[in-house]
Structure formats: structure tokens, C-alpha cells
mmCIF file of C-alpha atoms and ligand atoms in Angstrom:
data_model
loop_
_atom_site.group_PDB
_atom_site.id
_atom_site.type_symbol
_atom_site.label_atom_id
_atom_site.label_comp_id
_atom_site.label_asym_id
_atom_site.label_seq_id
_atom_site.Cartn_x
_atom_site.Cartn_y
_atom_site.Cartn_z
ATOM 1 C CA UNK Y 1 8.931 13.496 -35.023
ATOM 2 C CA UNK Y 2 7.386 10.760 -32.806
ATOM 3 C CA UNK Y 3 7.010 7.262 -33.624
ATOM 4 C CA UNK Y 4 4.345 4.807 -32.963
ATOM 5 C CA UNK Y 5 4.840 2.488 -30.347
ATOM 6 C CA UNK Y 6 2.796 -1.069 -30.513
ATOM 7 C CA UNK Y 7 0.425 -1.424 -27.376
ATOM 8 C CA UNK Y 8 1.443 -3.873 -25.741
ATOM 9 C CA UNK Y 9 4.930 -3.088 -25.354
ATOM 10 C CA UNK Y 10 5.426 -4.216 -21.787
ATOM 11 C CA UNK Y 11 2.944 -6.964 -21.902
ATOM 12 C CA UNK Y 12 5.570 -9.716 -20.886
ATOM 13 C CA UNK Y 13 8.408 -7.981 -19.076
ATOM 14 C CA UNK Y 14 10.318 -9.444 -15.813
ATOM 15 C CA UNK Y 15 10.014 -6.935 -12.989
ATOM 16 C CA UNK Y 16 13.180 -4.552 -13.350
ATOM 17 C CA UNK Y 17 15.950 -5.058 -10.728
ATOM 18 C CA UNK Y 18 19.167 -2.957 -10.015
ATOM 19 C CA UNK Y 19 20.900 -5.832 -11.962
ATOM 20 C CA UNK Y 20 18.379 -5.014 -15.412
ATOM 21 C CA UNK Y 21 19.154 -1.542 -14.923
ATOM 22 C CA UNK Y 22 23.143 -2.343 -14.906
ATOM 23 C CA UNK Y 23 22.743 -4.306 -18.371
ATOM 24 C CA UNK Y 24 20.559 -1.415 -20.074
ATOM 25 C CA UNK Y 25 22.969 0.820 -18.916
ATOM 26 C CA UNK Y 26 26.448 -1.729 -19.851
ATOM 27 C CA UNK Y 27 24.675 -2.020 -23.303
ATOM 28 C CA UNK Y 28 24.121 1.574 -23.882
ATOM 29 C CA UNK Y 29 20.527 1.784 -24.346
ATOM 30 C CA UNK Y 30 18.891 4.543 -22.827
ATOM 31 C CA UNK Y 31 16.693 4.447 -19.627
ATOM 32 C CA UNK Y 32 13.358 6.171 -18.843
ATOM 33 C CA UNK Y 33 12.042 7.772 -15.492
ATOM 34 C CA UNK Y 34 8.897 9.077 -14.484
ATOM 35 C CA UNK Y 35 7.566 10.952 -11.828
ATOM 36 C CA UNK Y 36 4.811 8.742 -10.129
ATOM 37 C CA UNK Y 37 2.405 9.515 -7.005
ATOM 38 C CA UNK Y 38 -0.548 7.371 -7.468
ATOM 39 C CA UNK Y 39 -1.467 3.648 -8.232
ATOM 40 C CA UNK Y 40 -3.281 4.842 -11.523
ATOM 41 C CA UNK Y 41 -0.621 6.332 -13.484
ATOM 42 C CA UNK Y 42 1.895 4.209 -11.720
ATOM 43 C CA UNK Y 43 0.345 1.361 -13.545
ATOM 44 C CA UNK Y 44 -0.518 3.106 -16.764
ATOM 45 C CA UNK Y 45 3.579 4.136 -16.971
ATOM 46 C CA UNK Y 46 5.099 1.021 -15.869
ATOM 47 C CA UNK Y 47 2.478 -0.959 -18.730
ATOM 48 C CA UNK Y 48 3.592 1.762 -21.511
ATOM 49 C CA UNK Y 49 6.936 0.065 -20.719
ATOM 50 C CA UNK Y 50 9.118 2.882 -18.414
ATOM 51 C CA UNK Y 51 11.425 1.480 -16.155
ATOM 52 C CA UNK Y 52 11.667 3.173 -13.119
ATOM 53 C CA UNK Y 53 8.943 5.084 -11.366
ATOM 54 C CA UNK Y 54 10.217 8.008 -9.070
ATOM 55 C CA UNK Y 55 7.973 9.103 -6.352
ATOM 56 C CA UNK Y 56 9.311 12.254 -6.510
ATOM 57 C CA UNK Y 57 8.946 14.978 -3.771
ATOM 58 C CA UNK Y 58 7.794 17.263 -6.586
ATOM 59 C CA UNK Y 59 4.025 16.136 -5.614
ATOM 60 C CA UNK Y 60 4.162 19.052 -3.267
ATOM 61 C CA UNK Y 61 3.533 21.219 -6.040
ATOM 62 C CA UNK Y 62 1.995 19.131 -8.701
ATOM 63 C CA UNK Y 63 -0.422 17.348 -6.155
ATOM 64 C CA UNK Y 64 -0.407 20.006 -3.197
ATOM 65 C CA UNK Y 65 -0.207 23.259 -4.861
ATOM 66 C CA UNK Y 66 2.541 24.280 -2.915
ATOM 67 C CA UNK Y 67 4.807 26.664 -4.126
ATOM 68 C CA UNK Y 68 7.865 24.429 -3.467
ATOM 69 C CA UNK Y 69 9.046 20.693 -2.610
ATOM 70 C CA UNK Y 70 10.322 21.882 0.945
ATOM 71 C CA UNK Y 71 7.186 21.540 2.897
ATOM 72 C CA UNK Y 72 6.569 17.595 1.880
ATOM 73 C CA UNK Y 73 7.077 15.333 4.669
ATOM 74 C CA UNK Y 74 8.191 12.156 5.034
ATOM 75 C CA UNK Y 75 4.352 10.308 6.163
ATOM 76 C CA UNK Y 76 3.462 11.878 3.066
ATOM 77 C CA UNK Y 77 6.067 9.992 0.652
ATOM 78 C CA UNK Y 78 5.639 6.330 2.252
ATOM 79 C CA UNK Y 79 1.830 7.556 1.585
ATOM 80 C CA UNK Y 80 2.369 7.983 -2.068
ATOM 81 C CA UNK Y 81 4.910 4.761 -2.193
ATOM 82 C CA UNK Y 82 2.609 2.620 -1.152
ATOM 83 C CA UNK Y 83 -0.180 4.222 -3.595
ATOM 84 C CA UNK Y 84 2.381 3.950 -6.420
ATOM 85 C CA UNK Y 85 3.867 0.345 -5.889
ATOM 86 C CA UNK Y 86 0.426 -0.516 -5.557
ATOM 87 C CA UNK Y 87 -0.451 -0.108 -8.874
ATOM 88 C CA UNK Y 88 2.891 -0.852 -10.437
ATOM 89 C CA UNK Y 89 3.668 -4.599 -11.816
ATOM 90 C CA UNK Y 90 7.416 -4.422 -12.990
ATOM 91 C CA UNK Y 91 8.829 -1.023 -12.848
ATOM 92 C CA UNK Y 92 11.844 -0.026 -10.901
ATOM 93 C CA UNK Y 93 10.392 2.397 -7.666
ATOM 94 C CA UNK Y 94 12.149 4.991 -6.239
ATOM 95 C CA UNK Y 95 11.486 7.057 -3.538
ATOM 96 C CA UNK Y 96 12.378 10.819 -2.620
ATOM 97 C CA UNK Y 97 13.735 11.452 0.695
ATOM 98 C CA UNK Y 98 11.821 15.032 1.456
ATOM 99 C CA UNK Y 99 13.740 18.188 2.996
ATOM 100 C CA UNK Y 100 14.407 17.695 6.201
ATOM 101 C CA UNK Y 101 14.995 13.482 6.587
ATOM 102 C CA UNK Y 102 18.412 13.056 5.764
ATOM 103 C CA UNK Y 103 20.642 16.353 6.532
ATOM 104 C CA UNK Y 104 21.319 15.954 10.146
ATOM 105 C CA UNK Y 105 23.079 12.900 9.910
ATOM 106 C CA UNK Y 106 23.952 9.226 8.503
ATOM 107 C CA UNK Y 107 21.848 7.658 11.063
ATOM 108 C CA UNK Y 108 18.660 9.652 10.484
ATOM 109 C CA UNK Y 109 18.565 9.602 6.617
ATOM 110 C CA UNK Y 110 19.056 5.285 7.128
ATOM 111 C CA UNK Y 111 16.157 6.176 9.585
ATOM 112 C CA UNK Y 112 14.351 7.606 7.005
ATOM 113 C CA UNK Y 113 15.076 5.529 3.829
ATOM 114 C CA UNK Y 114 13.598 2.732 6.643
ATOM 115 C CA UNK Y 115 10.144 4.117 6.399
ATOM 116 C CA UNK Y 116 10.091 4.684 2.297
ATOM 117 C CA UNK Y 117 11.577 1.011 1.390
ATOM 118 C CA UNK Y 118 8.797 -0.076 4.234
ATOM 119 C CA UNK Y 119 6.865 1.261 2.357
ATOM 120 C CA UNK Y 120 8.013 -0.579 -1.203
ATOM 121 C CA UNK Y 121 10.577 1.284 -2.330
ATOM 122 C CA UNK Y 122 13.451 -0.183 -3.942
ATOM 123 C CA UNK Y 123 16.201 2.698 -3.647
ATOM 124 C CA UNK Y 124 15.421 6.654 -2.046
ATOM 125 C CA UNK Y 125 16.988 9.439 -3.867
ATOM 126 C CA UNK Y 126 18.827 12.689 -2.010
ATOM 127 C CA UNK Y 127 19.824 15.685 -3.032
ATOM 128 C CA UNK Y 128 22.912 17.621 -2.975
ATOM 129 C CA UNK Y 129 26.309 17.177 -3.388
ATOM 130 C CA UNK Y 130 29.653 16.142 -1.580
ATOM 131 C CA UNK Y 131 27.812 17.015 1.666
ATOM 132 C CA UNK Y 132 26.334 13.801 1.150
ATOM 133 C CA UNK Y 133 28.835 11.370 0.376
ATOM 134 C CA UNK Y 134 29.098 9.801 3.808
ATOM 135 C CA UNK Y 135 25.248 9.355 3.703
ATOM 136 C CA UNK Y 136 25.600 7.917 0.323
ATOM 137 C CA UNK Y 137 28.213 5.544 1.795
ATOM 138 C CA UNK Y 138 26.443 4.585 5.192
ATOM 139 C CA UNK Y 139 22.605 4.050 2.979
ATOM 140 C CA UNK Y 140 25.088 1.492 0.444
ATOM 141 C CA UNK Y 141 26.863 -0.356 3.150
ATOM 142 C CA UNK Y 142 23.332 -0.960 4.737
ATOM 143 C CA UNK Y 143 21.427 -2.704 1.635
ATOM 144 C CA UNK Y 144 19.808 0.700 0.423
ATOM 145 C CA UNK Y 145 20.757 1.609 -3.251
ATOM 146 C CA UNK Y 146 20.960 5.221 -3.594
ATOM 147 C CA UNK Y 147 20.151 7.266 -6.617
ATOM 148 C CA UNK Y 148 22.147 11.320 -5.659
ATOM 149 C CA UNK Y 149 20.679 13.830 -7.337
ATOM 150 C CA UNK Y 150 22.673 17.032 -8.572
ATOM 151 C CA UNK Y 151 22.252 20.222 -10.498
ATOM 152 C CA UNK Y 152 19.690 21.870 -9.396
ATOM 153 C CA UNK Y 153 18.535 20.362 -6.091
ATOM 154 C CA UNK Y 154 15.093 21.860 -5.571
ATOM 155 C CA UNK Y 155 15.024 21.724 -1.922
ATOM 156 C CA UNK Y 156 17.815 24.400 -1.398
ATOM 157 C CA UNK Y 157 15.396 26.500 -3.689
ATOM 158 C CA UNK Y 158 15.577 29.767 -1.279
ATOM 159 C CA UNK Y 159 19.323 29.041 -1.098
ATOM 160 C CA UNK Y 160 19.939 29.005 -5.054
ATOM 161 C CA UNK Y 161 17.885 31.833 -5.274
ATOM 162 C CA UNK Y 162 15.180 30.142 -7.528
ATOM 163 C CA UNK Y 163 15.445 27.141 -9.959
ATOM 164 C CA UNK Y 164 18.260 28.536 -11.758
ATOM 165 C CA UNK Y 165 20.391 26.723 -14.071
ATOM 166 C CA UNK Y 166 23.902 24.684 -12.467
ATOM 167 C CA UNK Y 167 27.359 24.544 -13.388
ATOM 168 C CA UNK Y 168 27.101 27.558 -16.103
ATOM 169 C CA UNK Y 169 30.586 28.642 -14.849
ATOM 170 C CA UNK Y 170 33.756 26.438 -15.913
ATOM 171 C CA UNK Y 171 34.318 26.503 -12.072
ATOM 172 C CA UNK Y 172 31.218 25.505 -11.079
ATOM 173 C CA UNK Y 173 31.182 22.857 -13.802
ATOM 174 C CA UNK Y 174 34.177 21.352 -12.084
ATOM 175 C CA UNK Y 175 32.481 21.378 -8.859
ATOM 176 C CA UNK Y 176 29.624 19.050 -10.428
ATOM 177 C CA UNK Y 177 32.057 17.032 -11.851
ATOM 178 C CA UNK Y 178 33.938 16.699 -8.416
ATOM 179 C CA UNK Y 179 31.143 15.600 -6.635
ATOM 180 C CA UNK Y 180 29.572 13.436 -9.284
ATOM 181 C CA UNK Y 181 32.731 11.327 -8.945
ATOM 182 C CA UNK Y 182 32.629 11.072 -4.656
ATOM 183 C CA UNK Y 183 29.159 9.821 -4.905
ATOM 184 C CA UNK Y 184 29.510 7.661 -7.267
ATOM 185 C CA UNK Y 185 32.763 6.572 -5.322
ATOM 186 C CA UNK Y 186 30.155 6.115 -2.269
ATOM 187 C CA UNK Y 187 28.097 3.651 -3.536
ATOM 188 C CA UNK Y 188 25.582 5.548 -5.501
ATOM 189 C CA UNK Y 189 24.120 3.236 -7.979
ATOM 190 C CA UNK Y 190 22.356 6.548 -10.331
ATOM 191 C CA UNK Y 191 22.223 9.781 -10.399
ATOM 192 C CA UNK Y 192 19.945 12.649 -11.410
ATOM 193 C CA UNK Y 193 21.430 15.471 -13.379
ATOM 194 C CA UNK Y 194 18.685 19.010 -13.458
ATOM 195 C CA UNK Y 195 19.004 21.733 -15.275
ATOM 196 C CA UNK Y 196 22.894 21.831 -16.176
ATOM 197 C CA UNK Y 197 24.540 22.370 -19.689
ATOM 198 C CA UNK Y 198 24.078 19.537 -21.474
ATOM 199 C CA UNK Y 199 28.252 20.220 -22.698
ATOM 200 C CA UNK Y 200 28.655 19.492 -18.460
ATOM 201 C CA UNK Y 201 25.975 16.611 -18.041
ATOM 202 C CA UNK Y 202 27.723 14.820 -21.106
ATOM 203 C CA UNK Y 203 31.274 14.982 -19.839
ATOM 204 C CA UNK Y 204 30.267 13.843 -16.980
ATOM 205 C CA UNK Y 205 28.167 11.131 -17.986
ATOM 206 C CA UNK Y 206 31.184 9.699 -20.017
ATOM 207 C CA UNK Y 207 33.487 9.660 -17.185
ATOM 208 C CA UNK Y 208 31.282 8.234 -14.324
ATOM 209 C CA UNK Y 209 30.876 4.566 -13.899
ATOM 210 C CA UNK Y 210 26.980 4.655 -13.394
ATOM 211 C CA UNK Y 211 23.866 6.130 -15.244
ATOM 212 C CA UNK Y 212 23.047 9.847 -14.975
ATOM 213 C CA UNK Y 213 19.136 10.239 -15.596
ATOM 214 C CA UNK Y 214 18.687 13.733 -17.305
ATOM 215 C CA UNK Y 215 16.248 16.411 -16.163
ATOM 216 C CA UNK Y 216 17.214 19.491 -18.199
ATOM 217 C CA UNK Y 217 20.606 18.265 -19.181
ATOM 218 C CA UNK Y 218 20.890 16.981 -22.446
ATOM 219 C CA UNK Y 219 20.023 14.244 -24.460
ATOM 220 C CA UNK Y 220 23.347 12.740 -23.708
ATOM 221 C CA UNK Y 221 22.884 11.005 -20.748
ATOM 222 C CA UNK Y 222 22.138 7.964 -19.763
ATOM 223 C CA UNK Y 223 18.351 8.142 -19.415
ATOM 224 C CA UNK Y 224 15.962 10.635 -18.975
ATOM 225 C CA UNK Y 225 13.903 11.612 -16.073
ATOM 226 C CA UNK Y 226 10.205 13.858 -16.429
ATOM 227 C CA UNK Y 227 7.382 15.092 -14.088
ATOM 228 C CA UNK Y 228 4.278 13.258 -15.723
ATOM 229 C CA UNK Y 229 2.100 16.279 -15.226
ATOM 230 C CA UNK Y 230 4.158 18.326 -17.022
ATOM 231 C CA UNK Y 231 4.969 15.570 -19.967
ATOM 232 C CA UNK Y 232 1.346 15.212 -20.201
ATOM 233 C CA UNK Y 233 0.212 19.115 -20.665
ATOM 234 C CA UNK Y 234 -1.650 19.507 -17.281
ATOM 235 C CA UNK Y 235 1.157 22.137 -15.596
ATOM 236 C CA UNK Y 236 -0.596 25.349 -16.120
ATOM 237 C CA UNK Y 237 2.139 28.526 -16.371
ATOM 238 C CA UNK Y 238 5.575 28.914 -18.027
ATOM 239 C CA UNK Y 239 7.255 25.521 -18.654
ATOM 240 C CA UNK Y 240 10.869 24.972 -19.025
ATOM 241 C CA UNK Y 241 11.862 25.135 -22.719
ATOM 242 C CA UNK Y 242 13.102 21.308 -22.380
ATOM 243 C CA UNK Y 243 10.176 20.051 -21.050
ATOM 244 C CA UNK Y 244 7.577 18.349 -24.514
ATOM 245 C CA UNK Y 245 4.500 17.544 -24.025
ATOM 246 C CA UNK Y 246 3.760 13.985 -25.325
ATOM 247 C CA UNK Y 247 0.136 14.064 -25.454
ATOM 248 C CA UNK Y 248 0.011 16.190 -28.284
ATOM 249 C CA UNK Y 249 -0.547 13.792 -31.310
ATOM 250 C CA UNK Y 250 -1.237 11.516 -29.087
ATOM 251 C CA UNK Y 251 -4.656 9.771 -29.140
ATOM 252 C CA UNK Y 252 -4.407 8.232 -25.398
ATOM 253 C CA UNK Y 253 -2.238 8.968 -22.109
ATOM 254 C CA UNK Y 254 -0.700 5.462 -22.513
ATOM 255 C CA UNK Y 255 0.272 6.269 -26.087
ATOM 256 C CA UNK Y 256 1.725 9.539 -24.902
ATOM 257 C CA UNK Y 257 4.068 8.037 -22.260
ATOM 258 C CA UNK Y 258 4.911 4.564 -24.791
ATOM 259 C CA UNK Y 259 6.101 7.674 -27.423
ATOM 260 C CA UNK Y 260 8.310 9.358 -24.402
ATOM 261 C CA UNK Y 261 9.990 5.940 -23.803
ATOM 262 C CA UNK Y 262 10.090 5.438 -27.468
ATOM 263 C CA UNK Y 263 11.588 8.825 -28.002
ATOM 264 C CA UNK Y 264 14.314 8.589 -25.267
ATOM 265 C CA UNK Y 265 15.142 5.180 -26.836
ATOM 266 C CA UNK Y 266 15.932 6.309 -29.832
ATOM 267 C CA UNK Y 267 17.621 9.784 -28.661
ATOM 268 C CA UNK Y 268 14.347 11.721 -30.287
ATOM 269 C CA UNK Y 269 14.125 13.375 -26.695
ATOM 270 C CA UNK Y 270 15.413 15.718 -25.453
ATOM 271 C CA UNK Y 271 16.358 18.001 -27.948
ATOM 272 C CA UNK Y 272 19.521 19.639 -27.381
ATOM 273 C CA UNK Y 273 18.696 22.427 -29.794
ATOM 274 C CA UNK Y 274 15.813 23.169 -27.705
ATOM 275 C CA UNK Y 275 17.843 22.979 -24.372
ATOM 276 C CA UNK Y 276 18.725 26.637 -24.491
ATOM 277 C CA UNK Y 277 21.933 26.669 -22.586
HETATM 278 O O1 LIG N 301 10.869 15.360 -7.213
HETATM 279 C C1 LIG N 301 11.029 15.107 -8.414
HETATM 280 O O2 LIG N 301 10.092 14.886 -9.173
HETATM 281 C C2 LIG N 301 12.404 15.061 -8.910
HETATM 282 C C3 LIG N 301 12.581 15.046 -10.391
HETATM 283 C C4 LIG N 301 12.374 16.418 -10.936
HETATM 284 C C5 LIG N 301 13.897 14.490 -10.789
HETATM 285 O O3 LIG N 301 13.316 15.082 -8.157
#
């Protein structure tokens, strides 16, 4: 069941900093995410009252058609940056770091994480695991908060062999645990958890010192992350069984995304009995 949000929800809130974040998370209420790539729904989202905007590199294949998130480039993410914190008023922005601008070294991904906060945003997020501790630590020491991202890490899709579920194995679990801790250790202020057992993403959760955003992983941690297309019942094709769509029964788009921050409020989304694994 969904509740019913008032309208103007957000209509006085203090842009949210690193620090706000902190204290949401310290006080145990949950946090929302949403994919963003344009000014519009930037501004819709961040007036239905979600906190932190990701510019995600999934706009390869919900804006670009593409059949993955490796071809995006990093022009095109300062492009939709600037779109998105154009539009936004108070939300938290965070931009993706595409395939190919942070593997080769420390010095390049700081290189690249130049041109997306340039561009407005307030922290870049990377994927992958202990590989990338020493870029987590190097972006930190330099002023550029860091969200990691593990699980599945969509960019190393032809290396997983398809967007397969993470850490299904008690070994592999411990593995996601292992790294969790070293980035966090490096600096990284939040982290993304996709498509993992939500018995793993909650363990983890409850031993790390800062937020895990959920994609796919249970309601249990500490916010919840979702591609707006697909929240919003325009992804054509087979969905993952965690994914809801929140404009059913809803009368608006705005009153769609206030019930999804509503809902992860209150622990109404996700569903774990839906999760599947
Ligand atoms: O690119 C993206 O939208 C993401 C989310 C799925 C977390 O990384």
C-alpha cells in the first residue's frame, strides 16, 4: 500500500549537504536516490522532496538506446550535470564517472571527477571494488566525496557475463563485505549496493560506518537508489522483479516520485518478499 504524500513536501527545505546526509543517516531515517539526466525531472524529483539526484551513467541506455552503460563518455556526463543541476534547487547531485575515466590511475579519475564537479557536481560515483581503494583515497584527500558502488557494477557487464546477481556464494559474500570495509576505510562517504542478497546488503549495512543506497538489495539499507524511467513505467521489456512502478495509482509524475520517497521512508519499498533472492 502507498500513502499520500501532501504537495508541497519540499516547499521550504535547505539545500542538502554531505553534513544533512550524515544526520539522516546518524538518525536512522532512510535516504532516497534517483537517477536524473535532465533539468525537468531533476527539478520535478528534488521538489517531490528526494535527496540526492544521481546522474547516473545508465542514460546510455535509458536516453541513448544503447545496449549498455560502457559506451557513455565523459563530455556526455558534465553534459547531463549541468542539465540536471540546472533544474535542481536543493537536492544532493551526484555524478557517474563513465567506463573508461578512472581505471588507469589515481591521477586520471581526480582528472576526471575535475570535469563532472566543474560541471556542478557535488561527489562522482565509481564502480568496483578493492581495485579502487587507492582512487577512493586520492579523490577524499583532494576535496572530492566519493560515493563506491558495488554488487553488480554494470560497466564490467561483458566481464560478469550479464547483469547477474553478486555475492550469492558465502565466499563471494565475504568478498563484498571485504571490500565494502577498504572503501569505506578510504574515505568513501556512500555506497551503492546492486543486485546482492538482501541477507548480504543488510550485514553489511550494519557493520559499515556510512550509508549503503540499495539497488536490488533489500529494504534494509540505508536508502534506496532507482532509475526514474523505470520507477515511472516508461522501460519497455522485462524489468527486474524489485523494480515498482510508482505511477500506478498515481494521478501525477510528482505524486509518483513524493509516494517513492514516502515509501522508502517508511520501509514500504522495497519489498523483500518480492526481492527474489
Ligand atoms: O547509472 C546508474 O543509474 C546507476 C544506478 C543504477 C545506481 O549506477
Amino acid at each position: 500500500m502507498s500513502s499520500h504524500p501532501t504537495p508541497d513536501a519540499n516547499a521550504t527545505r535547505k539545500p542538502i549537504t554531505l553534513h544533512r546526509l550524515r544526520e539522516l543517516y546518524a538518525s536512522g531515517e532512510k535516504l532516497t536516490m534517483l537517477t536524473a539526466y535532465d533539468a525537468t525531472f531533476a527539478r520535478v524529483a528534488d521538489e517531490a522532496g528526494v535527496e540526492m539526484l544521481l546522474v547516473g551513467d545508465s542514460l546510455g541506455m535509458v536516453l541513448q538506446g544503447r545496449s549498455s552503460t560502457v559506451p557513455v563518455t565523459l563530455d556526455e556526463m558534465a553534459y547531463h550535470v549541468r542539465a540536471v543541476v540546472a533544474g535542481n534547487k536543493t537536492a544532493w547531485v551526484i555524478g557517474d564517472m563513465p567506463f573508461g575515466s578512472y581505471q588507469q590511475s589515481p591521477a586520471r579519475a581526480m582528472a576526471s571527477a575535475t570535469v563532472l564537479m566543474q560541471a556542478g557536481a557535488q561527489m562522482v560515483k565509481l564502480e568496483g571494488g578493492g581495485w579502487t581503494t587507492e582512487t577512493v583515497r586520492f579523490l577524499t584527500d583532494r576535496g572530492v566525496p566519493v560515493c563506491a558502488h558495488l554488487g553488480l557494477t554494470p560497466q564490467s557487464v561483458h566481464a560478469l557475463g550479464g547483469y547477474r546477481i553478486q555475492g550469492k556464494t558465502d565466499e563471494a559474500a565475504a568478498t563484498l563485505r571485504q571490500h565494502a570495509h577498504a572503501l569505506a576505510d578510504a574515505g568513501a562517504a556512500m555506497m551503492v549496493f546492486e543486485l546482492m542478497p538482501s541477507t548480504v546488503a543488510t550485514e553489511i549495512t550494519r557493520s559499515l560506518p556510512i550509508p549503503t543506497i540499495g539497488i536490488g538489495a533489500g529494504v534494509d539499507c540505508s536508502g534506496q537508489v532507482l532509475v526514474l524511467p523505470d520507477m515511472l513505467g516508461l522501460t519497455r521489456g522485462k524489468l527486474p522483479r524489485f523494480v515498482k512502478n510508482f505511477v500506478q495509482g498515481a494521478t501525477s509524475i510528482d505524486e509518483a516520485i513524493k509516494t517513492y520517497v514516502a515509501d522508502v521512508k517508511a520501509k514500504r519499498f522495497p519489498d523483500n518478499a518480492l526481492h527474489g533472492y
